[in-house]
Coordinates of C-alpha atoms in Angstrom, one line a residue:
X507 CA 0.0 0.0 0.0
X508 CA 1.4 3.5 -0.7
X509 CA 2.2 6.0 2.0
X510 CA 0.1 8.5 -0.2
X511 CA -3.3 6.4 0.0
X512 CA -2.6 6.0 3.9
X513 CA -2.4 9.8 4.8
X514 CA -5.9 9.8 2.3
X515 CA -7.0 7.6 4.8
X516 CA -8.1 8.5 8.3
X517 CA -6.0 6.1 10.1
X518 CA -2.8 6.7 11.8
X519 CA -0.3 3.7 11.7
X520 CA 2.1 4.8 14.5
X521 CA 5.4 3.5 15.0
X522 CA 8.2 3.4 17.4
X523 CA 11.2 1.5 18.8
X524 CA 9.5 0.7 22.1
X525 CA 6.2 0.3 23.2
X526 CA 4.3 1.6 26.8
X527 CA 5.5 -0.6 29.3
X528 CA 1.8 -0.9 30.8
X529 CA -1.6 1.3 30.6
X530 CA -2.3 1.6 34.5
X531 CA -2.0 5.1 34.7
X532 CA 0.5 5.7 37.6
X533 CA 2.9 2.7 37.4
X534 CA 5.5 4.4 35.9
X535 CA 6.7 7.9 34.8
X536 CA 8.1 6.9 31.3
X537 CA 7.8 8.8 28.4
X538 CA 6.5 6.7 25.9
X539 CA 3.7 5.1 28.4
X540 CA 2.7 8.6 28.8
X541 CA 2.3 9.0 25.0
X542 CA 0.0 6.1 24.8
X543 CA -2.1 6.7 27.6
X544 CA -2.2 10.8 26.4
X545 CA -4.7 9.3 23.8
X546 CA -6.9 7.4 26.0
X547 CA -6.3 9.3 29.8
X548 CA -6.4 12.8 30.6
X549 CA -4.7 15.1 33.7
X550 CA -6.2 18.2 34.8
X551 CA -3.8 20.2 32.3
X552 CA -1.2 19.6 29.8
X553 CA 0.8 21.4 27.6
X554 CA 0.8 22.3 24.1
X555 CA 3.5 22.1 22.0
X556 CA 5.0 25.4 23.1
X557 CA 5.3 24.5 26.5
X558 CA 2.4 26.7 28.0
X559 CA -0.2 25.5 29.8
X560 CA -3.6 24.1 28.5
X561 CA -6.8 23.3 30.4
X562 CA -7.7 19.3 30.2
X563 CA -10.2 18.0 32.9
X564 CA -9.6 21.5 34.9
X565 CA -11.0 25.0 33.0
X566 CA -8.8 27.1 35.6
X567 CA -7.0 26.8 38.8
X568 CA -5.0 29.3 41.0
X569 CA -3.9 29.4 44.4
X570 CA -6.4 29.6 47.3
X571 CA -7.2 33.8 48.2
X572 CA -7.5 32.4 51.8
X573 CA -4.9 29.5 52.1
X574 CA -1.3 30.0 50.7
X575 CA -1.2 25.9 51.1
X576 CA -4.1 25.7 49.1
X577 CA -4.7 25.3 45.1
X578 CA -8.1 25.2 43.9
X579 CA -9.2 23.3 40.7
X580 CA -12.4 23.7 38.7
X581 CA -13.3 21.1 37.0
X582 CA -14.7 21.0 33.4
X583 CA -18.6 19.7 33.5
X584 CA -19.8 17.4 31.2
X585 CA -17.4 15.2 30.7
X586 CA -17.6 11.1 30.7
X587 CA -15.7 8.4 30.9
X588 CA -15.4 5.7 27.8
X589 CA -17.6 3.5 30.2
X590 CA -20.4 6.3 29.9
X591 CA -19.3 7.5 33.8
X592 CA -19.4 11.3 34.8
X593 CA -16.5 12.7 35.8
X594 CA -16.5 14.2 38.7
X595 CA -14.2 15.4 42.1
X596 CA -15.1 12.0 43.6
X597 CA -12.6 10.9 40.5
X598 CA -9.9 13.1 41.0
X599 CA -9.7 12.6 44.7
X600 CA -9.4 9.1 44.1
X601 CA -7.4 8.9 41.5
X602 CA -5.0 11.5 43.1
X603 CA -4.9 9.2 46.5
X604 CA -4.1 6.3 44.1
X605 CA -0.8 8.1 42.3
X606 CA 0.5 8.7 46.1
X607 CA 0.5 4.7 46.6
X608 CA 3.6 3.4 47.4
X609 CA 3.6 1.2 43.7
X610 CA 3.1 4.5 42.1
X611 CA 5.9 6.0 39.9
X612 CA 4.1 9.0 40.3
X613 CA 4.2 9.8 43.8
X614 CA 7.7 11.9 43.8
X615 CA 5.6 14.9 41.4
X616 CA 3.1 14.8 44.2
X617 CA 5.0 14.3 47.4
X618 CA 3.7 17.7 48.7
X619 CA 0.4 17.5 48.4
X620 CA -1.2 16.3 51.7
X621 CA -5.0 16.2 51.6
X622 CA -7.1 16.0 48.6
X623 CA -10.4 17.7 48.9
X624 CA -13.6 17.4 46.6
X625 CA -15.7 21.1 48.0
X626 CA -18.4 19.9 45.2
X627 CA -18.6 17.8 42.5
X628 CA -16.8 20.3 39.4
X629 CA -14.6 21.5 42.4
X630 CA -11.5 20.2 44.3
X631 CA -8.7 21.7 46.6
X632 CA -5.1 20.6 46.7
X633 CA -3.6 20.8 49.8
X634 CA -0.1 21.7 49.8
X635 CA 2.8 21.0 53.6
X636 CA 3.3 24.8 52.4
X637 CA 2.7 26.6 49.5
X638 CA 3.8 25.5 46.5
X639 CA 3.9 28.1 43.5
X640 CA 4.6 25.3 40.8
X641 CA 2.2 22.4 41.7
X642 CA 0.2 22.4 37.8
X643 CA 3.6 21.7 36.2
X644 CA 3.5 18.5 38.2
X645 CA 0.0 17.5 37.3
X646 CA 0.7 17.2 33.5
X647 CA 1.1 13.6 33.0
X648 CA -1.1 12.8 36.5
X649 CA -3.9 10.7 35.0
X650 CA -7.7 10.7 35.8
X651 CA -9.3 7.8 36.3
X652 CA -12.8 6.7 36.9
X653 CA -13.2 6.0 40.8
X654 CA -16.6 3.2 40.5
X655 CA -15.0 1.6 37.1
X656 CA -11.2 0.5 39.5
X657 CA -13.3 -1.1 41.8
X658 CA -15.3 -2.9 39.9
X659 CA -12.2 -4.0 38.4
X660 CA -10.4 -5.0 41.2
X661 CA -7.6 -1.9 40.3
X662 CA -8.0 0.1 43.4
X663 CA -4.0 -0.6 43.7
X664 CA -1.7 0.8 41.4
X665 CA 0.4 -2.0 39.7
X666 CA 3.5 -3.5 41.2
X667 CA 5.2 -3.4 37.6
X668 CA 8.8 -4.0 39.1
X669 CA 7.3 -7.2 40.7
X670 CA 6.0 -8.1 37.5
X671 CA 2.4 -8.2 38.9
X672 CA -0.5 -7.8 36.2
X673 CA -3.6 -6.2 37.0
X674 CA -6.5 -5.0 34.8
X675 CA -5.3 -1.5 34.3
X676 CA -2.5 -2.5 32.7
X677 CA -4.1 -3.9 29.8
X678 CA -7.4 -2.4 30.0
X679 CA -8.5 1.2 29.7
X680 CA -11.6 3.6 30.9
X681 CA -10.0 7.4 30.3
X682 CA -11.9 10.6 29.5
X683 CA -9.8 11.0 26.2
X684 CA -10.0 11.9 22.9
X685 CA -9.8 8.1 21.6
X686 CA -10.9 4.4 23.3
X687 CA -9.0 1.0 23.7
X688 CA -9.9 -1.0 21.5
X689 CA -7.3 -3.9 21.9
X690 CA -4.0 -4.4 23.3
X691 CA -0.8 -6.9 22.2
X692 CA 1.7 -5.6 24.4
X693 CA 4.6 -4.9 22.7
X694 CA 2.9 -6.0 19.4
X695 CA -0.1 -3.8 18.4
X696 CA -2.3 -1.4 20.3
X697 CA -5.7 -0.2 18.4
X698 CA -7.5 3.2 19.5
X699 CA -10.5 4.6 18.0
X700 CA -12.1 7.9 17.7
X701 CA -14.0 9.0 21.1
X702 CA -17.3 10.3 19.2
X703 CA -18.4 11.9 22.6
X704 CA -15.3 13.3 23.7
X705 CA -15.9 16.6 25.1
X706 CA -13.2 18.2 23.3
X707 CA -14.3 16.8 19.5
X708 CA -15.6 20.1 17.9
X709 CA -12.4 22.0 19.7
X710 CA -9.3 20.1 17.9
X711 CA -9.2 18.6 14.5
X712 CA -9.8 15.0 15.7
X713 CA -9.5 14.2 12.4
X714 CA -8.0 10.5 13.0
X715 CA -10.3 7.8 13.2
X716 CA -8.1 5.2 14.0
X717 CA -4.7 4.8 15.7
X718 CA -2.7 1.6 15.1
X719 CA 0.5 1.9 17.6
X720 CA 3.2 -0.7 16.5
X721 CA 6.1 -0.9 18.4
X722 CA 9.1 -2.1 16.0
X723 CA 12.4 -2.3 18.1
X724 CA 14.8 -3.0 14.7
X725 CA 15.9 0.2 13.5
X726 CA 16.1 -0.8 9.4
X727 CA 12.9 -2.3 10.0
X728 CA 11.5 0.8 11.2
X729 CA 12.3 3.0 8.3
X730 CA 11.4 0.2 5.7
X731 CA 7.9 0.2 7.2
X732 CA 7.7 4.4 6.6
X733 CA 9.2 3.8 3.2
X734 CA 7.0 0.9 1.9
X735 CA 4.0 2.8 3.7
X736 CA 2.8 0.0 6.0
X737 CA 3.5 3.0 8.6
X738 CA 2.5 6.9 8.4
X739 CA 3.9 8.6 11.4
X740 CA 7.2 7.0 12.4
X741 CA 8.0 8.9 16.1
X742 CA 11.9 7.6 16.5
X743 CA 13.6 7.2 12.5
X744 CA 17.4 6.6 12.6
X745 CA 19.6 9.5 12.1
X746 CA 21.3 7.6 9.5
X747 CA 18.3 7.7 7.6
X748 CA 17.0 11.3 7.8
X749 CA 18.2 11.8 4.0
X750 CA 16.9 8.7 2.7
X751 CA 13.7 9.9 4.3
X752 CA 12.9 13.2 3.6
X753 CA 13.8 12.9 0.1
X754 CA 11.2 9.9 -0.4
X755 CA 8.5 11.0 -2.4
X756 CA 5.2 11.8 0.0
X757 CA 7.4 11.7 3.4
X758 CA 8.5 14.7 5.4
X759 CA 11.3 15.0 8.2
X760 CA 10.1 17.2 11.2
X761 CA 12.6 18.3 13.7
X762 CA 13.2 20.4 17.1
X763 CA 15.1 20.2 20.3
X764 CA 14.2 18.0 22.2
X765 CA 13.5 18.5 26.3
X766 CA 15.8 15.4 27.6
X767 CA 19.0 14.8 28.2
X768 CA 21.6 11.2 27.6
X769 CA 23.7 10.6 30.7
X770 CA 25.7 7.8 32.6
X771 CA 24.9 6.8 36.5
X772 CA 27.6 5.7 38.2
X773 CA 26.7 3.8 41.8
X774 CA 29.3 5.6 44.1
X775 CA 27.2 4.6 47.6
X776 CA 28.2 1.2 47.8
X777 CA 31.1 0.1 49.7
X778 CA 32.1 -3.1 46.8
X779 CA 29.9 -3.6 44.2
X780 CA 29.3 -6.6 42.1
X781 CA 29.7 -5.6 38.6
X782 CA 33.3 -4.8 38.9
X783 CA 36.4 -6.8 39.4
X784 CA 38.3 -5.1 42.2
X785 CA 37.5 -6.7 45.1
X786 CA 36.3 -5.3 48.5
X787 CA 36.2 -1.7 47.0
X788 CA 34.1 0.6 44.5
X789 CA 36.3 2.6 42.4
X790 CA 33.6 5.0 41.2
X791 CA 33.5 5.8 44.8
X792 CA 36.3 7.5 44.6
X793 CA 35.3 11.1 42.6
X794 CA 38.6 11.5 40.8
X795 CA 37.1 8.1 39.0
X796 CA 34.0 9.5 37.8
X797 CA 35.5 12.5 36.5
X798 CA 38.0 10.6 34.4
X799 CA 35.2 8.8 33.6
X800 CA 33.8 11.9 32.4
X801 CA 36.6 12.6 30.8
X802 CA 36.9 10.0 28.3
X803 CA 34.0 10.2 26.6
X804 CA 33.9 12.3 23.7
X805 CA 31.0 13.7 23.1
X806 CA 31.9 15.2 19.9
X807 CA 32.9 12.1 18.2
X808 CA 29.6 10.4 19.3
X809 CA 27.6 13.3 17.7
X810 CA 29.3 13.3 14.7
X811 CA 29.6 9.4 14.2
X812 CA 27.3 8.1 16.3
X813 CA 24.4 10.8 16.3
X814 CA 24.7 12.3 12.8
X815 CA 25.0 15.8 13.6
X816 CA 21.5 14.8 15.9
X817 CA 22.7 16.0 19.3
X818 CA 23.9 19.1 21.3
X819 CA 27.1 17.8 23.9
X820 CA 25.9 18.0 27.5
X821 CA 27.9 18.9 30.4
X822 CA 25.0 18.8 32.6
X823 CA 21.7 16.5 33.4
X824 CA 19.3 19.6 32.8
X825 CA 18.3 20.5 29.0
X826 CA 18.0 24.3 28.3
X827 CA 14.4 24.3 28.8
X828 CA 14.9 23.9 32.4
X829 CA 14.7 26.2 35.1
X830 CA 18.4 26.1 36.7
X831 CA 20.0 25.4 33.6
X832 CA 23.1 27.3 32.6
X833 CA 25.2 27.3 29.8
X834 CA 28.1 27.5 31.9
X835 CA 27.4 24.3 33.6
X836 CA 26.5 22.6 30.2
X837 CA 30.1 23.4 28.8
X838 CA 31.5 21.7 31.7
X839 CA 31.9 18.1 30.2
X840 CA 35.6 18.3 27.7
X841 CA 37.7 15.3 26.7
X842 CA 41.0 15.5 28.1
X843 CA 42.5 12.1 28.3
X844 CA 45.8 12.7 29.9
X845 CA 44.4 14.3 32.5
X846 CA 41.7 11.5 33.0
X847 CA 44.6 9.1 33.1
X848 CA 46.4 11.0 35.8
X849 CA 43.3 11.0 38.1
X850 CA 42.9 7.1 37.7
X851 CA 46.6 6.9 38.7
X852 CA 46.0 9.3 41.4
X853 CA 43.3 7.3 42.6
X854 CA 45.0 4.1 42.5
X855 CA 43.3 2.7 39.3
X856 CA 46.3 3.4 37.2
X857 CA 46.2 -0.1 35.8
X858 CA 42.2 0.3 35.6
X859 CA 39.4 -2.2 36.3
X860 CA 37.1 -3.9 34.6
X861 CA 33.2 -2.6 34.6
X862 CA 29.4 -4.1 33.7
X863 CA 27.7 -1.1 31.4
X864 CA 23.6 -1.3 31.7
X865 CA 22.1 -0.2 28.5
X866 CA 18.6 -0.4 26.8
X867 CA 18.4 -1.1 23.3
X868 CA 14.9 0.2 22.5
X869 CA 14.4 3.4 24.6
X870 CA 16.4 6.6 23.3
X871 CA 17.9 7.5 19.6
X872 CA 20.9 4.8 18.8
X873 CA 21.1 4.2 22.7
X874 CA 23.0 0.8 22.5
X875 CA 25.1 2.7 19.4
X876 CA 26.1 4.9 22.3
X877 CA 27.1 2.7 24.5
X878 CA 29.2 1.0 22.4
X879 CA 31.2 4.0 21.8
X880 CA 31.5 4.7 25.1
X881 CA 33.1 0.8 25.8
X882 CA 35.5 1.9 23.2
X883 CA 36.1 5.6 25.2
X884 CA 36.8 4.4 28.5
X885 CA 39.0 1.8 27.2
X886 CA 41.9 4.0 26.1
X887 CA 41.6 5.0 30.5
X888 CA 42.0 1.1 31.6
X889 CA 38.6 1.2 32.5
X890 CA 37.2 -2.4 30.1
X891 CA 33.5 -2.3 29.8
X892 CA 30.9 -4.9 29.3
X893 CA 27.9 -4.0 27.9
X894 CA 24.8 -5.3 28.5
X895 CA 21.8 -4.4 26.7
X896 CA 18.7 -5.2 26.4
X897 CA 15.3 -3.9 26.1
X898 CA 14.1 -1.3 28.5
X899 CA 11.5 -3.2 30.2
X900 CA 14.3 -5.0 31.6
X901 CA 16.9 -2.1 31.7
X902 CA 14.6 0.2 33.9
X903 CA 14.0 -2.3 36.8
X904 CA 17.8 -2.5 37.3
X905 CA 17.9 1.0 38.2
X906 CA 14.6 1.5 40.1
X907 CA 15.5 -1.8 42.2
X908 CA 19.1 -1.0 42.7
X909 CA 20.5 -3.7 41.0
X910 CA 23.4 -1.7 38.7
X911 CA 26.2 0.6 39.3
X912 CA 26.7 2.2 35.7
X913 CA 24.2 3.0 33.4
X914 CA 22.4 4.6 30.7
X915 CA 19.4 6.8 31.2
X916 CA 17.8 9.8 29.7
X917 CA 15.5 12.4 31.4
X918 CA 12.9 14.6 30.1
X919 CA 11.4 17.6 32.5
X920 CA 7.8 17.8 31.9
X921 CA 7.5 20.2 34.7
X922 CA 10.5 22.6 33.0
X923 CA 11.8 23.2 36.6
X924 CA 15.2 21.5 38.3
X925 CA 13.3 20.4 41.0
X926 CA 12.0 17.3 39.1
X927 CA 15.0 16.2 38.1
X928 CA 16.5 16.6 42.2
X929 CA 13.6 14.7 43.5
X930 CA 13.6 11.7 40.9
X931 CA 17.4 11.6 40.5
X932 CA 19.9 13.5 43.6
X933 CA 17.6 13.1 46.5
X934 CA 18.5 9.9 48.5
X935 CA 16.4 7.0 47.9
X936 CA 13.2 6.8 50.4
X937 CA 9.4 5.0 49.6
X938 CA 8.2 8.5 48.1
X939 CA 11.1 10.2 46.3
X940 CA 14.4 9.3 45.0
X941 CA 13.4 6.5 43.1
X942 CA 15.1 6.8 40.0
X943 CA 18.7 7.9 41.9
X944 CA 21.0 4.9 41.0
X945 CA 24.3 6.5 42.5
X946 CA 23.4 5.9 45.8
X947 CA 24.8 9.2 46.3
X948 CA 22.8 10.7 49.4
X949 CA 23.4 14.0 51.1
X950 CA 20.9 15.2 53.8
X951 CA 22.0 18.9 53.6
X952 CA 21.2 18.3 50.3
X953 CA 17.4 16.9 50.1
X954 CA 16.2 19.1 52.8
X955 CA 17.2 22.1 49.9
X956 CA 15.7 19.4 47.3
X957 CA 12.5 19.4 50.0
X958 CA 12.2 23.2 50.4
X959 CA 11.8 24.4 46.9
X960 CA 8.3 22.8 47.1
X961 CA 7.5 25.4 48.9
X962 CA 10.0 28.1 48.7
X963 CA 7.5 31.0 47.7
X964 CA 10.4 33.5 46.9
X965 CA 12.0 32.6 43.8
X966 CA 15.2 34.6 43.8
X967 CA 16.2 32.4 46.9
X968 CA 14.6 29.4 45.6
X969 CA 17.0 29.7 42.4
X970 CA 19.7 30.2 44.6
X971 CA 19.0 27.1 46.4
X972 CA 18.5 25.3 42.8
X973 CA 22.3 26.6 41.4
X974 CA 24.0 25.6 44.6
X975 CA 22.7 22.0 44.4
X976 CA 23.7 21.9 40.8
X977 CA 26.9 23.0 42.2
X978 CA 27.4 20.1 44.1
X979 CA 26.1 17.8 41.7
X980 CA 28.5 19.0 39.2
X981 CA 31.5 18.6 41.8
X982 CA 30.5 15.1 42.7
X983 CA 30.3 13.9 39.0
X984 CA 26.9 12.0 40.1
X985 CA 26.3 11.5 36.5
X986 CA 28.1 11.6 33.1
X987 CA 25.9 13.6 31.1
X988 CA 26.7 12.5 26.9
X989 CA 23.9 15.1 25.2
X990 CA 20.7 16.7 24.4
X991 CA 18.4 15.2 21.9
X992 CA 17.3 16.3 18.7
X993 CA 14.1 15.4 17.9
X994 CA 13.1 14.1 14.5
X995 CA 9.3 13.2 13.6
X996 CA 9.4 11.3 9.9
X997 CA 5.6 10.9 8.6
X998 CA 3.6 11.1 5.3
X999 CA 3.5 14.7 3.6
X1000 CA -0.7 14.8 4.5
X1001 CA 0.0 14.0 8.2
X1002 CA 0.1 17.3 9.6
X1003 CA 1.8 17.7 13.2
X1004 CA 4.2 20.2 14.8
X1005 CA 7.2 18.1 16.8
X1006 CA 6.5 18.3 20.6
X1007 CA 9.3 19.1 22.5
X1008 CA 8.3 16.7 25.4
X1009 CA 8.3 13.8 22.2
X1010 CA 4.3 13.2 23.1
X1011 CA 2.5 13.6 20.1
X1012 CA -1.1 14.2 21.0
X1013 CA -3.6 12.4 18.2
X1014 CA -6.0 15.0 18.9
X1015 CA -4.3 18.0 17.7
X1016 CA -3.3 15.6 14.0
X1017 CA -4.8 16.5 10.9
X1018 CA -4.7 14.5 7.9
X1019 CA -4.5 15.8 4.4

């Protein structure tokens, strides 16, 4: 079938290297889970493709006039559920107590809020420990769900997804969303169609009818489905391939920065760890190690060879949409071997050790491509890495559970502020924050500044507080940031769509010519 007779058609066939790891809407904070359940789930607010805020299941919020600790949220009337259900403040309470669970990989974005209260059915009150002046840029990816249909379904409980449990969230769905579940192959084939009664259907073009979401993890086979036109909208194409792509007849390349950043984790809690072979000690304990580390990667070669030209060199974990960011700190990361081998010496690693690198191979653009130049990098230090890779429903647990000391991960920040990125990934690890920080670096001077900008009402101090903990994760080299994305959308000339810089394409907003 031709790619031109697809875009004719009203059906979006949607590929990408990975799929959602599961539908229950606050098992994991993952970007592209939170692209497949955009279509079928809603928050209170989102953001559009500028990065300004948009009203969802809330028409307008704003802090209390009588409660500095107190945001209050009106809802949008009218709306239902798939199931036919009304949504109401009975479902946001509910489904706001459920993302606080201790399963929920959403709990860190909502640590502060300590009472949720429904004052009437289209109105609820958040109740902050303090005031908190950025609590909506939390709520972007917080799902809804429908209180009456969990419990009839036995999914009360948010899925223990590192346990491996299976409930019927994580196949099933019941949002208020612009299209409906209509079947679900995990990573295979999920089918969405049109919500006829979505509330929102006469305010965006809504003009797909049918979504067919295919993950496809092989990169070649990726781009040969765009090019034969089995696939219309391809969300990840190779950089190697951009050319071949964009000068296809009736395909178009789409591109903008992209809000995440690629960067290393390096366990330096642990007294010995197990993935090395020195025994009895942790060399990327010692900070000289993770600098040299730092030092050996070349983030220009893998740019040029690796990446394309597709990346910007990072010298910090933030992208430049953030809040905090600096250029200064992003220039921070330079090759300089000689002096990386000088620090290993000095640090009693002249003769190096040997090292287990975790990687996924279906997550971020060329991510095992990375790593394998990296192996390569650190090699000319002494420092021989083993790679392991594998998909990132197996690469993610190992970091969540504690069970690798150098890794690969990328982080997006949907709420554009620095203070997501300290809670998930420099706070120590508790139950309710933390739980993406693999270095087992923990400071307590530290997370009670991570803590305070919650509710740190005035903001010149409160960015003071955010640069000096970016100082110290800077001198402590708790990560090895490698670069910023760039973001390239390939799809059918008739597909129209401007590139989100969060990567989250929203169905709803997709025309098709």
């Amino acid at each position: 079938m031709s790619s031109t007779a697809l875009v004719n058609a009203e059906t979006l066939r949607w590929a990408r290297a990975g799929d959602a790891l599961t539908l229950d809407p606050h098992a994991q904070n993952e970007g592209p889970t939170h692209t497949v359940r955009h279509q079928m789930y809603e928050p209170l607010l989102v953001r559009d493709v500028t990065g300004a805020f948009e009203p969802a299941l809330a028409t307008e919020w704003a802090p209390s006039e009588s409660d500095p600790n107190v945001w209050v949220f009106k809802l949008r009337e009218g709306v239902k559920f798939h199931g036919g259900e009304e949504f109401t403040a009975e479902d946001v309470v509910f489904s706001f107590e459920r993302a606080k669970q201790p399963n929920s990989d959403m709990k860190e974005l909502i640590g502060s809020i300590v009472e949720v209260r429904a004052v009437d059915d289209y109105t609820v009150e958040l109740v902050t420990d303090g005031p908190n002046p950025i609590l909506p840029s939390n709520l972007t990816n917080l799902f809804m769900m429908d209180k009456g249909w969990s419990e009839a379904n036995n999914t009360t409980n948010v899925q223990d997804f590192e346990g491996g449990e299976i409930t019927y969230a994580t196949t099933h769905a019941n949002g208020t969303g612009p299209y409906i579940l209509q079947s679900r192959e995990p990573d295979v084939k999920t089918v969405m169609t049109r919500n006829e009664n979505y509330w929102g259907r006469d305010q965006f073009p809504m003009q797909v009818s049918e979504i067919i979401y295919t993950p496809i993890q092989n990169p070649a086979t990726r781009v040969a489905a765009l090019l034969s036109g089995e696939v219309n909208f391809l969300q990840d194409p190779t950089v190697q391939d951009l050319g071949r792509i964009d000068a296809a007849p009736g395909l178009v390349v789409k591109q903008a920065p992209q809000n995440r950043v690629i960067f290393f984790g390096m366990n330096n809690g642990a007294a010995d760890i197990e993935a090395d072979n020195i025994e009895g000690a942790n060399p990327l304990s010692d900070v000289r190690v993770r600098k040299a580390m730092a030092m050996a990667i070349n983030r220009d070669a893998i740019k040029q060879v690796v990446m394309r030209g597709q990346s910007k060199p990072a010298g910090m974990i933030a992208p430049p949409f953030v809040n905090g960011w600096t250029a200064e700190m992003d220039a921070e990361s330079s090759t300089d071997l000689n002096t990386a081998k000088a620090l290993m010496a000095e640090a009693g690693y002249g003769d190096g050790f040997s090292l287990r690198l975790d990687c996924p191979n279906d997550r971020y653009i060329n991510d095992e491509a990375i790593c394998q130049a990296a192996v390569g990098m650190l090699g000319q230090i002494g420092v021989k890495v083993n790679l392991n890779a594998q998909p990132k429903a197996q690469h993610f647990p190992l970091i969540t559970d504690g069970k690798t000391d150098f890794y690969m991960l990328g982080w997006g920040v949907p709420t554009y502020d620095s203070e997501y990125i300290f809670n998930f990934l420099v706070h120590g690890r508790e139950s309710d924050i933390g739980t993406w920080n693999g270095t087992g670096f923990d400071n307590d001077e530290v997370d009670a500044k991570i803590k305070s900008l919650a509710s740190n009402t005035d903001l010149a101090a409160r960015n003071a507080d955010i640069a000096s903990i970016w100082r110290v994760v800077q001198d402590e080299q708790l990560y090895i940031p490698i670069h910023h994305q760039v973001l390239n959308w390939a799809m059918g000339d008739g597909v129209g769509i401007a590139v989100d810089a969060e990567d989250q394409p929203k169905v709803k907003y997709f025309t098709m010519n």
